[in-house]
mmCIF file of C-alpha atoms and ligand atoms in Angstrom:
data_model
loop_
_atom_site.group_PDB
_atom_site.id
_atom_site.type_symbol
_atom_site.label_atom_id
_atom_site.label_comp_id
_atom_site.label_asym_id
_atom_site.label_seq_id
_atom_site.Cartn_x
_atom_site.Cartn_y
_atom_site.Cartn_z
ATOM 1 C CA MET A 1 0.001 -0.075 -0.235
ATOM 2 C CA GLY A 2 3.093 1.958 0.212
ATOM 3 C CA ASP A 3 2.569 5.538 1.550
ATOM 4 C CA VAL A 4 -1.292 5.590 1.641
ATOM 5 C CA LYS A 5 -2.772 6.304 4.943
ATOM 6 C CA GLU A 6 -5.107 3.739 6.712
ATOM 7 C CA VAL A 7 -8.310 5.126 6.958
ATOM 8 C CA TYR A 8 -10.966 3.726 9.796
ATOM 9 C CA LEU A 9 -14.777 4.084 9.381
ATOM 10 C CA ASP A 10 -16.227 1.724 11.545
ATOM 11 C CA TYR A 11 -16.004 3.579 14.670
ATOM 12 C CA GLN A 12 -19.412 1.940 15.798
ATOM 13 C CA SER A 13 -17.863 -1.381 16.219
ATOM 14 C CA SER A 14 -15.176 -0.116 18.022
ATOM 15 C CA LYS A 15 -13.262 3.269 19.040
ATOM 16 C CA PRO A 16 -9.712 3.393 20.252
ATOM 17 C CA VAL A 17 -9.004 5.140 23.693
ATOM 18 C CA ASP A 18 -8.641 8.750 23.712
ATOM 19 C CA PRO A 19 -5.132 9.648 24.566
ATOM 20 C CA ARG A 20 -6.113 11.907 26.925
ATOM 21 C CA VAL A 21 -8.224 9.313 28.995
ATOM 22 C CA ILE A 22 -5.256 6.796 29.145
ATOM 23 C CA ASP A 23 -3.128 9.588 30.706
ATOM 24 C CA GLY A 24 -5.758 10.049 33.119
ATOM 25 C CA MET A 25 -6.307 6.380 33.874
ATOM 26 C CA LEU A 26 -2.455 5.336 34.415
ATOM 27 C CA PRO A 27 -1.993 6.346 38.018
ATOM 28 C CA TYR A 28 -4.643 4.218 38.802
ATOM 29 C CA PHE A 29 -2.850 1.241 37.774
ATOM 30 C CA HIS A 30 0.020 1.539 40.237
ATOM 31 C CA GLU A 31 0.137 4.750 42.715
ATOM 32 C CA ARG A 32 -3.757 4.810 43.316
ATOM 33 C CA PHE A 33 -4.315 0.964 43.137
ATOM 34 C CA GLY A 34 -6.566 0.551 46.034
ATOM 35 C CA ASN A 35 -9.294 -1.785 46.578
ATOM 36 C CA ALA A 36 -12.500 0.853 47.251
ATOM 37 C CA SER A 37 -14.090 -1.866 49.520
ATOM 38 C CA ALA A 38 -10.780 -1.381 52.249
ATOM 39 C CA LEU A 39 -11.344 1.217 55.137
ATOM 40 C CA HIS A 40 -7.630 2.760 54.874
ATOM 41 C CA HIS A 41 -6.353 5.304 53.297
ATOM 42 C CA VAL A 42 -5.220 3.624 49.625
ATOM 43 C CA GLY A 43 -9.143 2.481 49.709
ATOM 44 C CA ASP A 44 -10.031 5.880 50.569
ATOM 45 C CA VAL A 45 -8.557 7.126 47.023
ATOM 46 C CA ALA A 46 -10.162 4.272 45.146
ATOM 47 C CA THR A 47 -13.538 5.044 47.047
ATOM 48 C CA GLU A 48 -13.339 8.704 46.068
ATOM 49 C CA ALA A 49 -12.186 7.989 42.338
ATOM 50 C CA LEU A 50 -15.744 5.686 42.500
ATOM 51 C CA ASP A 51 -17.813 8.561 43.512
ATOM 52 C CA GLU A 52 -16.091 10.908 41.486
ATOM 53 C CA SER A 53 -16.998 8.940 38.235
ATOM 54 C CA ARG A 54 -20.525 7.542 39.791
ATOM 55 C CA ARG A 55 -21.632 11.300 40.154
ATOM 56 C CA ALA A 56 -20.178 12.600 36.675
ATOM 57 C CA ILE A 57 -22.256 9.767 34.642
ATOM 58 C CA ALA A 58 -25.110 10.200 36.928
ATOM 59 C CA ASP A 59 -24.817 14.001 35.713
ATOM 60 C CA TYR A 60 -24.366 13.181 32.189
ATOM 61 C CA ILE A 61 -27.973 11.502 32.014
ATOM 62 C CA ASN A 62 -29.401 13.704 34.437
ATOM 63 C CA ALA A 63 -30.035 10.655 37.126
ATOM 64 C CA ASP A 64 -28.820 10.550 40.635
ATOM 65 C CA HIS A 65 -25.362 8.966 41.913
ATOM 66 C CA ASP A 66 -27.102 6.225 43.268
ATOM 67 C CA GLU A 67 -28.697 5.082 40.606
ATOM 68 C CA ILE A 68 -25.601 3.862 38.776
ATOM 69 C CA VAL A 69 -24.066 0.395 38.887
ATOM 70 C CA PHE A 70 -20.658 -0.477 37.427
ATOM 71 C CA THR A 71 -20.552 -3.560 34.913
ATOM 72 C CA SER A 72 -18.003 -5.168 32.755
ATOM 73 C CA GLY A 73 -20.033 -3.807 29.916
ATOM 74 C CA ALA A 74 -23.020 -3.109 27.888
ATOM 75 C CA THR A 75 -23.856 -6.660 27.387
ATOM 76 C CA GLU A 76 -23.667 -7.241 31.223
ATOM 77 C CA ALA A 77 -25.547 -3.858 31.828
ATOM 78 C CA ASN A 78 -28.577 -5.711 29.397
ATOM 79 C CA ASN A 79 -28.346 -8.922 31.164
ATOM 80 C CA LEU A 80 -28.612 -7.131 34.450
ATOM 81 C CA ALA A 81 -31.157 -5.121 33.189
ATOM 82 C CA LEU A 82 -33.584 -7.588 31.380
ATOM 83 C CA ILE A 83 -32.922 -10.798 33.692
ATOM 84 C CA GLY A 84 -32.640 -8.733 36.924
ATOM 85 C CA TYR A 85 -35.930 -7.090 36.339
ATOM 86 C CA ALA A 86 -37.680 -10.142 34.968
ATOM 87 C CA MET A 87 -36.443 -12.104 38.148
ATOM 88 C CA LYS A 88 -37.795 -9.025 40.460
ATOM 89 C CA SER A 89 -41.019 -8.779 38.865
ATOM 90 C CA LYS A 90 -42.004 -12.213 38.158
ATOM 91 C CA ARG A 91 -44.916 -12.340 40.508
ATOM 92 C CA LYS A 92 -46.314 -9.332 38.479
ATOM 93 C CA GLY A 93 -45.985 -10.446 35.277
ATOM 94 C CA ASN A 94 -44.077 -12.524 32.536
ATOM 95 C CA HIS A 95 -44.326 -10.742 29.609
ATOM 96 C CA ILE A 96 -41.601 -8.645 27.931
ATOM 97 C CA ILE A 97 -41.557 -6.275 24.749
ATOM 98 C CA ILE A 98 -38.674 -5.972 23.016
ATOM 99 C CA SER A 99 -38.282 -4.241 19.070
ATOM 100 C CA GLU A 100 -37.372 -6.131 16.146
ATOM 101 C CA VAL A 101 -33.729 -4.172 15.969
ATOM 102 C CA GLU A 102 -32.317 -4.716 19.288
ATOM 103 C CA HIS A 103 -28.869 -5.576 19.367
ATOM 104 C CA ILE A 104 -27.712 -9.144 19.240
ATOM 105 C CA SER A 105 -27.304 -9.035 23.180
ATOM 106 C CA ILE A 106 -30.960 -8.296 23.931
ATOM 107 C CA ARG A 107 -32.230 -10.423 21.183
ATOM 108 C CA ASN A 108 -30.214 -13.433 23.048
ATOM 109 C CA ILE A 109 -31.262 -12.685 26.603
ATOM 110 C CA ALA A 110 -34.797 -12.263 25.581
ATOM 111 C CA LYS A 111 -34.651 -16.162 23.974
ATOM 112 C CA TYR A 112 -32.952 -16.881 27.460
ATOM 113 C CA LEU A 113 -35.420 -15.579 29.377
ATOM 114 C CA GLU A 114 -38.417 -17.174 26.811
ATOM 115 C CA ARG A 115 -36.662 -20.419 27.790
ATOM 116 C CA GLN A 116 -36.921 -20.014 31.698
ATOM 117 C CA GLY A 117 -41.084 -19.501 30.889
ATOM 118 C CA PHE A 118 -41.419 -15.483 30.179
ATOM 119 C CA GLU A 119 -43.096 -14.414 27.052
ATOM 120 C CA ILE A 120 -41.375 -11.892 24.460
ATOM 121 C CA SER A 121 -43.161 -9.903 22.071
ATOM 122 C CA ARG A 122 -41.166 -8.437 19.336
ATOM 123 C CA VAL A 123 -42.463 -5.531 18.158
ATOM 124 C CA PRO A 124 -41.739 -4.300 14.121
ATOM 125 C CA VAL A 125 -40.361 -1.229 12.755
ATOM 126 C CA ASP A 126 -41.091 0.659 9.840
ATOM 127 C CA LYS A 127 -38.981 0.770 6.561
ATOM 128 C CA TYR A 128 -36.396 3.287 8.121
ATOM 129 C CA GLY A 129 -35.995 1.065 11.272
ATOM 130 C CA ARG A 130 -38.148 2.814 13.802
ATOM 131 C CA VAL A 131 -40.534 1.455 16.100
ATOM 132 C CA ASN A 132 -44.276 1.759 15.487
ATOM 133 C CA LEU A 133 -45.727 3.082 18.497
ATOM 134 C CA ARG A 134 -49.448 2.202 17.916
ATOM 135 C CA LYS A 135 -48.126 -1.389 17.365
ATOM 136 C CA LEU A 136 -46.203 -1.276 20.515
ATOM 137 C CA GLU A 137 -49.423 -0.095 22.312
ATOM 138 C CA ARG A 138 -51.158 -3.049 20.951
ATOM 139 C CA ARG A 139 -48.704 -5.770 22.167
ATOM 140 C CA ILE A 140 -49.000 -4.298 26.126
ATOM 141 C CA ARG A 141 -50.902 -6.423 28.158
ATOM 142 C CA ASP A 142 -51.855 -6.551 32.008
ATOM 143 C CA ASP A 143 -48.841 -9.122 32.642
ATOM 144 C CA THR A 144 -46.475 -6.947 30.572
ATOM 145 C CA ILE A 145 -43.872 -6.101 32.800
ATOM 146 C CA LEU A 146 -40.734 -4.454 30.870
ATOM 147 C CA ILE A 147 -40.370 -2.534 27.515
ATOM 148 C CA SER A 148 -36.694 -2.826 25.973
ATOM 149 C CA VAL A 149 -36.195 -0.290 22.914
ATOM 150 C CA GLN A 150 -32.743 0.648 22.103
ATOM 151 C CA PHE A 151 -32.159 4.496 22.031
ATOM 152 C CA ALA A 152 -30.512 4.200 18.320
ATOM 153 C CA ASN A 153 -29.784 1.669 16.206
ATOM 154 C CA ASN A 154 -25.970 0.364 16.079
ATOM 155 C CA GLU A 155 -26.305 -0.327 12.444
ATOM 156 C CA ILE A 156 -28.357 1.811 10.378
ATOM 157 C CA GLY A 157 -28.242 4.643 13.078
ATOM 158 C CA THR A 158 -32.180 5.226 13.324
ATOM 159 C CA ILE A 159 -32.873 6.813 16.507
ATOM 160 C CA GLN A 160 -36.255 5.644 18.282
ATOM 161 C CA PRO A 161 -38.973 7.846 19.617
ATOM 162 C CA VAL A 162 -37.642 6.846 23.145
ATOM 163 C CA ALA A 163 -39.558 9.623 24.993
ATOM 164 C CA GLU A 164 -42.737 8.612 23.683
ATOM 165 C CA ILE A 165 -41.882 5.118 24.497
ATOM 166 C CA GLY A 166 -41.022 6.106 28.021
ATOM 167 C CA THR A 167 -44.578 7.768 28.142
ATOM 168 C CA LEU A 168 -46.284 4.871 27.248
ATOM 169 C CA ALA A 169 -44.602 2.736 29.678
ATOM 170 C CA GLU A 170 -45.079 5.170 32.723
ATOM 171 C CA GLU A 171 -48.921 5.350 31.913
ATOM 172 C CA ARG A 172 -49.261 1.655 31.872
ATOM 173 C CA GLY A 173 -47.128 1.068 34.961
ATOM 174 C CA ILE A 174 -44.315 -0.967 32.891
ATOM 175 C CA ALA A 175 -40.570 -0.516 33.202
ATOM 176 C CA PHE A 176 -38.753 0.760 30.414
ATOM 177 C CA HIS A 177 -35.093 -0.463 29.669
ATOM 178 C CA SER A 178 -33.175 1.429 26.740
ATOM 179 C CA ASP A 179 -29.855 0.146 25.329
ATOM 180 C CA ALA A 180 -28.374 3.670 24.689
ATOM 181 C CA VAL A 181 -24.780 2.453 23.588
ATOM 182 C CA ALA A 182 -25.002 3.377 19.839
ATOM 183 C CA ALA A 183 -26.241 6.973 20.686
ATOM 184 C CA GLU A 184 -23.344 7.601 23.205
ATOM 185 C CA GLY A 185 -21.569 11.110 22.670
ATOM 186 C CA LEU A 186 -23.908 11.583 19.829
ATOM 187 C CA VAL A 187 -27.428 12.831 21.408
ATOM 188 C CA SER A 188 -27.895 14.373 24.755
ATOM 189 C CA PHE A 189 -29.108 11.914 27.677
ATOM 190 C CA ASP A 190 -31.919 12.750 29.962
ATOM 191 C CA VAL A 191 -33.625 9.945 31.768
ATOM 192 C CA LYS A 192 -35.724 11.992 33.515
ATOM 193 C CA ARG A 193 -37.211 14.119 30.514
ATOM 194 C CA ASP A 194 -37.427 10.442 28.316
ATOM 195 C CA LYS A 195 -39.112 8.571 30.954
ATOM 196 C CA ILE A 196 -36.515 5.869 31.012
ATOM 197 C CA HIS A 197 -35.980 3.750 34.016
ATOM 198 C CA LEU A 198 -33.434 1.455 33.143
ATOM 199 C CA MET A 199 -30.485 2.408 30.684
ATOM 200 C CA SER A 200 -27.304 0.511 29.187
ATOM 201 C CA LEU A 201 -24.215 2.092 28.739
ATOM 202 C CA SER A 202 -20.572 1.346 27.754
ATOM 203 C CA SER A 203 -17.428 3.191 28.251
ATOM 204 C CA ASN A 204 -15.778 2.564 24.962
ATOM 205 C CA ASP A 205 -18.402 4.300 22.872
ATOM 206 C CA LEU A 206 -17.179 7.477 24.610
ATOM 207 C CA TYR A 207 -13.768 6.752 23.343
ATOM 208 C CA GLY A 208 -13.075 5.096 27.292
ATOM 209 C CA PRO A 209 -11.868 1.532 27.750
ATOM 210 C CA ARG A 210 -13.318 -1.099 26.879
ATOM 211 C CA GLY A 211 -14.510 -3.644 29.340
ATOM 212 C CA LEU A 212 -16.745 -1.035 31.354
ATOM 213 C CA GLY A 213 -20.085 -0.405 31.051
ATOM 214 C CA VAL A 214 -23.049 1.287 33.465
ATOM 215 C CA LEU A 215 -26.554 0.207 34.285
ATOM 216 C CA TYR A 216 -28.675 3.114 35.034
ATOM 217 C CA MET A 217 -31.436 2.226 37.493
ATOM 218 C CA LYS A 218 -34.341 4.555 38.426
ATOM 219 C CA LYS A 219 -34.810 4.010 42.661
ATOM 220 C CA ARG A 220 -38.114 2.262 42.169
ATOM 221 C CA TYR A 221 -37.123 0.104 39.267
ATOM 222 C CA ARG A 222 -34.437 -2.053 41.330
ATOM 223 C CA VAL A 223 -33.388 -5.173 39.792
ATOM 224 C CA ASN A 224 -32.253 -8.798 41.175
ATOM 225 C CA PRO A 225 -28.523 -9.302 41.054
ATOM 226 C CA ILE A 226 -27.295 -11.658 38.602
ATOM 227 C CA LEU A 227 -23.609 -11.738 39.929
ATOM 228 C CA ILE A 228 -23.525 -12.982 43.573
ATOM 229 C CA GLY A 229 -20.236 -12.454 45.545
ATOM 230 C CA GLY A 230 -18.992 -9.817 47.784
ATOM 231 C CA GLY A 231 -21.824 -7.507 47.864
ATOM 232 C CA GLN A 232 -20.304 -4.626 45.976
ATOM 233 C CA GLU A 233 -22.355 -1.487 44.108
ATOM 234 C CA ARG A 234 -24.983 -2.070 46.902
ATOM 235 C CA GLY A 235 -25.310 -5.429 46.403
ATOM 236 C CA LEU A 236 -26.468 -5.153 42.632
ATOM 237 C CA ARG A 237 -23.215 -6.305 41.035
ATOM 238 C CA SER A 238 -20.467 -8.050 43.131
ATOM 239 C CA GLY A 239 -16.673 -8.268 42.079
ATOM 240 C CA THR A 240 -13.882 -5.656 42.993
ATOM 241 C CA GLU A 241 -14.307 -2.475 40.837
ATOM 242 C CA ASP A 242 -12.206 -1.604 38.161
ATOM 243 C CA ILE A 243 -11.023 1.744 39.108
ATOM 244 C CA ALA A 244 -8.796 2.798 36.444
ATOM 245 C CA SER A 245 -11.368 1.983 33.891
ATOM 246 C CA ILE A 246 -14.290 3.713 36.088
ATOM 247 C CA ILE A 247 -11.969 6.732 36.043
ATOM 248 C CA GLY A 248 -11.275 6.283 32.374
ATOM 249 C CA MET A 249 -15.054 6.251 31.717
ATOM 250 C CA LYS A 250 -15.554 9.719 33.954
ATOM 251 C CA LEU A 251 -12.726 11.497 32.007
ATOM 252 C CA ALA A 252 -14.164 10.412 28.631
ATOM 253 C CA ILE A 253 -17.604 11.931 30.003
ATOM 254 C CA ASP A 254 -15.406 15.281 30.664
ATOM 255 C CA ILE A 255 -13.853 15.255 27.259
ATOM 256 C CA MET A 256 -16.960 14.455 25.422
ATOM 257 C CA LYS A 257 -19.109 17.387 27.569
ATOM 258 C CA LYS A 258 -16.641 19.680 26.368
ATOM 259 C CA GLU A 259 -16.225 18.577 22.519
ATOM 260 C CA MET A 260 -19.858 17.087 21.981
ATOM 261 C CA SER A 261 -21.280 20.226 19.923
ATOM 262 C CA THR A 262 -18.602 20.624 17.884
ATOM 263 C CA GLU A 263 -17.741 17.068 17.434
ATOM 264 C CA VAL A 264 -21.471 16.132 16.312
ATOM 265 C CA LYS A 265 -21.426 19.135 13.765
ATOM 266 C CA ARG A 266 -18.402 17.883 12.304
ATOM 267 C CA PHE A 267 -20.092 14.505 11.870
ATOM 268 C CA GLU A 268 -22.790 15.595 10.383
ATOM 269 C CA GLY A 269 -20.772 17.404 7.841
ATOM 270 C CA TYR A 270 -19.197 13.871 6.922
ATOM 271 C CA ARG A 271 -22.178 12.338 7.022
ATOM 272 C CA LYS A 272 -23.775 14.819 4.595
ATOM 273 C CA LYS A 273 -21.130 14.539 2.244
ATOM 274 C CA LEU A 274 -21.176 10.663 2.187
ATOM 275 C CA ILE A 275 -24.936 10.633 1.619
ATOM 276 C CA ASP A 276 -25.185 13.383 -1.037
ATOM 277 C CA THR A 277 -22.167 12.108 -2.807
ATOM 278 C CA VAL A 278 -22.715 8.445 -2.958
ATOM 279 C CA LEU A 279 -26.806 9.034 -3.682
ATOM 280 C CA ALA A 280 -26.017 11.490 -6.222
ATOM 281 C CA GLU A 281 -23.101 9.661 -8.333
ATOM 282 C CA ILE A 282 -23.489 6.005 -7.530
ATOM 283 C CA PRO A 283 -26.434 4.381 -9.827
ATOM 284 C CA ASP A 284 -28.672 1.923 -7.939
ATOM 285 C CA SER A 285 -27.646 3.018 -4.358
ATOM 286 C CA TYR A 286 -30.013 3.842 -1.868
ATOM 287 C CA LEU A 287 -29.882 4.556 2.088
ATOM 288 C CA ASN A 288 -30.759 2.417 4.852
ATOM 289 C CA GLY A 289 -32.209 4.023 7.940
ATOM 290 C CA HIS A 290 -34.152 7.262 8.658
ATOM 291 C CA PRO A 291 -33.166 10.518 6.580
ATOM 292 C CA THR A 292 -33.376 12.644 9.371
ATOM 293 C CA GLU A 293 -33.794 10.486 12.689
ATOM 294 C CA ARG A 294 -30.405 9.298 12.537
ATOM 295 C CA LEU A 295 -27.314 9.347 14.443
ATOM 296 C CA ALA A 296 -24.883 12.115 13.287
ATOM 297 C CA SER A 297 -21.799 9.539 12.383
ATOM 298 C CA ASN A 298 -23.890 7.066 10.508
ATOM 299 C CA ALA A 299 -24.114 6.607 6.800
ATOM 300 C CA HIS A 300 -25.617 3.554 5.516
ATOM 301 C CA PHE A 301 -26.019 2.395 2.054
ATOM 302 C CA ARG A 302 -27.617 -0.517 -0.034
ATOM 303 C CA PHE A 303 -26.099 -1.108 -3.595
ATOM 304 C CA ASP A 304 -28.033 -3.236 -6.193
ATOM 305 C CA GLY A 305 -26.297 -6.384 -7.072
ATOM 306 C CA VAL A 306 -23.411 -6.215 -4.931
ATOM 307 C CA GLU A 307 -22.304 -8.285 -1.858
ATOM 308 C CA GLY A 308 -21.294 -6.314 1.084
ATOM 309 C CA GLU A 309 -18.500 -8.920 1.938
ATOM 310 C CA ALA A 310 -16.738 -8.314 -1.695
ATOM 311 C CA LEU A 311 -17.011 -4.499 -0.965
ATOM 312 C CA LEU A 312 -15.425 -4.768 2.599
ATOM 313 C CA LEU A 313 -12.629 -6.879 1.205
ATOM 314 C CA SER A 314 -12.210 -4.789 -1.661
ATOM 315 C CA PHE A 315 -11.707 -1.710 0.821
ATOM 316 C CA LYS A 316 -9.509 -3.791 2.859
ATOM 317 C CA ASP A 317 -6.992 -3.945 -0.217
ATOM 318 C CA LYS A 318 -6.992 -0.546 -0.048
ATOM 319 C CA GLY A 319 -6.129 0.186 3.630
ATOM 320 C CA ILE A 320 -9.838 1.280 4.377
ATOM 321 C CA SER A 321 -11.625 -0.263 7.429
ATOM 322 C CA VAL A 322 -15.429 -0.612 7.048
ATOM 323 C CA SER A 323 -18.619 -2.557 7.887
ATOM 324 C CA THR A 324 -21.385 -4.377 6.359
ATOM 325 C CA GLY A 325 -23.165 -4.347 9.549
ATOM 326 C CA SER A 326 -22.989 -5.316 13.477
ATOM 327 C CA ALA A 327 -19.338 -6.180 14.200
ATOM 328 C CA CYS A 328 -21.214 -8.775 16.619
ATOM 329 C CA THR A 329 -22.718 -10.358 13.762
ATOM 330 C CA SER A 330 -20.239 -10.043 10.998
ATOM 331 C CA LYS A 331 -18.404 -13.316 11.306
ATOM 332 C CA THR A 332 -22.106 -15.303 10.482
ATOM 333 C CA LEU A 333 -23.352 -15.444 6.975
ATOM 334 C CA GLU A 334 -26.625 -14.430 8.251
ATOM 335 C CA PRO A 335 -28.048 -10.805 6.931
ATOM 336 C CA SER A 336 -28.618 -8.373 9.354
ATOM 337 C CA HIS A 337 -31.595 -9.090 11.242
ATOM 338 C CA THR A 338 -32.019 -4.861 11.349
ATOM 339 C CA LEU A 339 -32.090 -4.305 7.760
ATOM 340 C CA ILE A 340 -34.382 -7.316 7.259
ATOM 341 C CA ALA A 341 -36.624 -6.009 9.956
ATOM 342 C CA THR A 342 -36.833 -2.781 7.519
ATOM 343 C CA GLY A 343 -38.244 -4.848 4.786
ATOM 344 C CA LEU A 344 -35.274 -5.638 2.895
ATOM 345 C CA ILE A 345 -34.998 -9.245 1.348
ATOM 346 C CA HIS A 346 -31.974 -11.130 1.883
ATOM 347 C CA GLU A 347 -29.985 -10.010 -1.511
ATOM 348 C CA GLU A 348 -30.526 -6.582 -0.901
ATOM 349 C CA ALA A 349 -29.868 -6.869 2.929
ATOM 350 C CA HIS A 350 -26.239 -8.510 1.939
ATOM 351 C CA GLY A 351 -25.547 -5.343 -0.471
ATOM 352 C CA SER A 352 -24.925 -2.819 2.070
ATOM 353 C CA LEU A 353 -22.033 -0.882 3.494
ATOM 354 C CA GLN A 354 -21.943 0.997 7.067
ATOM 355 C CA LEU A 355 -19.543 4.035 7.169
ATOM 356 C CA THR A 356 -19.384 5.157 10.619
ATOM 357 C CA PRO A 357 -16.677 8.129 11.263
ATOM 358 C CA GLY A 358 -15.425 9.151 14.695
ATOM 359 C CA ARG A 359 -13.297 11.455 16.606
ATOM 360 C CA PHE A 360 -9.839 10.685 14.845
ATOM 361 C CA ASN A 361 -10.841 10.883 11.297
ATOM 362 C CA GLU A 362 -9.812 13.769 9.041
ATOM 363 C CA ASP A 363 -11.582 15.399 6.065
ATOM 364 C CA GLU A 364 -9.201 13.334 3.676
ATOM 365 C CA ASP A 365 -10.656 10.119 4.959
ATOM 366 C CA ILE A 366 -13.981 10.941 3.625
ATOM 367 C CA ASP A 367 -12.755 12.168 0.298
ATOM 368 C CA ARG A 368 -10.720 8.869 0.159
ATOM 369 C CA VAL A 369 -13.662 6.603 0.596
ATOM 370 C CA LEU A 370 -15.507 8.813 -1.940
ATOM 371 C CA GLU A 371 -12.788 8.348 -4.280
ATOM 372 C CA VAL A 372 -12.243 4.366 -4.241
ATOM 373 C CA LEU A 373 -16.004 3.497 -3.889
ATOM 374 C CA PRO A 374 -17.131 4.148 -7.769
ATOM 375 C CA ASP A 375 -14.213 2.165 -8.738
ATOM 376 C CA VAL A 376 -14.739 -0.897 -6.464
ATOM 377 C CA LEU A 377 -18.399 -1.036 -7.069
ATOM 378 C CA ALA A 378 -18.169 -0.786 -10.845
ATOM 379 C CA ARG A 379 -15.613 -3.599 -10.811
ATOM 380 C CA ILE A 380 -18.053 -5.562 -8.314
ATOM 381 C CA ARG A 381 -20.693 -5.259 -10.567
ATOM 382 C CA LYS A 382 -18.901 -6.029 -13.514
ATOM 383 C CA MET A 383 -18.057 -9.378 -12.071
ATOM 384 C CA SER A 384 -21.867 -9.717 -10.767
ATOM 385 C CA PRO A 385 -24.226 -12.454 -12.406
ATOM 386 C CA ILE A 386 -27.332 -10.426 -10.705
ATOM 387 C CA TYR A 387 -26.634 -7.016 -11.091
ATOM 388 C CA ASN A 388 -29.080 -5.530 -14.055
ATOM 389 C CA PRO A 389 -28.816 -1.676 -13.929
ATOM 390 C CA LYS A 390 -31.620 0.305 -13.601
ATOM 391 C CA THR A 391 -32.322 3.069 -16.179
ATOM 392 C CA ARG A 392 -32.525 6.073 -14.725
HETATM 393 N N1 PMP B 401 -25.465 -2.858 22.551
HETATM 394 C C1 PMP B 401 -24.888 -2.046 21.683
HETATM 395 C C2 PMP B 401 -25.895 -1.168 20.973
HETATM 396 C C3 PMP B 401 -23.750 -2.285 21.000
HETATM 397 O O1 PMP B 401 -23.747 -1.840 20.103
HETATM 398 C C4 PMP B 401 -22.871 -3.096 21.961
HETATM 399 C C5 PMP B 401 -21.547 -3.706 21.194
HETATM 400 N N2 PMP B 401 -20.693 -2.381 21.007
HETATM 401 C C6 PMP B 401 -23.548 -4.053 22.988
HETATM 402 C C7 PMP B 401 -24.644 -3.699 23.350
HETATM 403 C C8 PMP B 401 -22.505 -4.918 23.573
HETATM 404 O O2 PMP B 401 -21.675 -3.928 24.183
HETATM 405 P P1 PMP B 401 -20.349 -4.902 24.842
HETATM 406 O O3 PMP B 401 -19.718 -5.639 23.964
HETATM 407 O O4 PMP B 401 -19.390 -3.685 25.134
HETATM 408 O O5 PMP B 401 -20.372 -5.799 26.190
#
């Protein structure tokens, strides 16, 4: 590849830790190594760091500090929310509603809960991937205990009507959980405004360290613990707290608070350029996801007669990292469940490309992708037995 710069446009699947976060974490690996459960001075230092981070996270989402529980990531936060709340509430009812476009972790937890005797309804989405509120309301029953709908989709970037879902849930006395991971750093959160009772977050999605997540849990919506042990996190999540990562998440939030508005504007510029150029210049190309209710950093396309994998590998040859869908399921040959839920057939869903710019991209990265894409597509289509150009 010679001197050509590597381009990374797959921030939705993984983000580098911000070097400023790493700097701030370093003392917590050695000088400030204490255990927050210890009562001596070394332990106090850890306890202070734990409290400081808990308050910063609570402030970020407009919650109280004692409503924040640290976990090992968003997967665990989702497990704690759904399994923990289901177990806590099983005497009240055994019916749970999720959407058709949830992250694989929620989908598989729902399947697990089905095997435990809970009933799960999966509410459909429209062609843009948005949950249909009327269909959601029709699925609510007297024994519904929990609704879980993501804040925004991690593949196509569609933002869900969370405030409307929260209002509906609260009116009916049902808990509302939202996996907010994909929207972190891109929208402003306010759990009180949106009436969210349980919310999952991950540190890495804010350019903090991997392996740390948070479950926000409104006071009346406490869950049963799923990890039993030393009783840390007020008994809700046992295990010695990873203070370095916990401080890392706080530092990531501090940076995000200062930079989010300019960063989001920059991403909106990238998104506009990607979407406008692709749709104008590439024949038989379509936008997946919502035209306006979408994350600032998400551009997701479908191309007739193209296999997403072929596209990804051609980009890989040119030193450009992109995605065809959710990283968590990309090693299977199944088409994206999200794209299928929006009404695409298998062949259409397979011909998709997900571009998610992030903090360390520069304008030239976007230009490079747009420069490479037409040739790459033309070559794949030339060899494609299924491509019939539509007249334009
Ligand atoms: N929810 C969403 C929306 C995600 O994109 C991911 C993956 N980044 C997860 C949950 C799971 O996160 P983790 O792998 O950090 O546990």
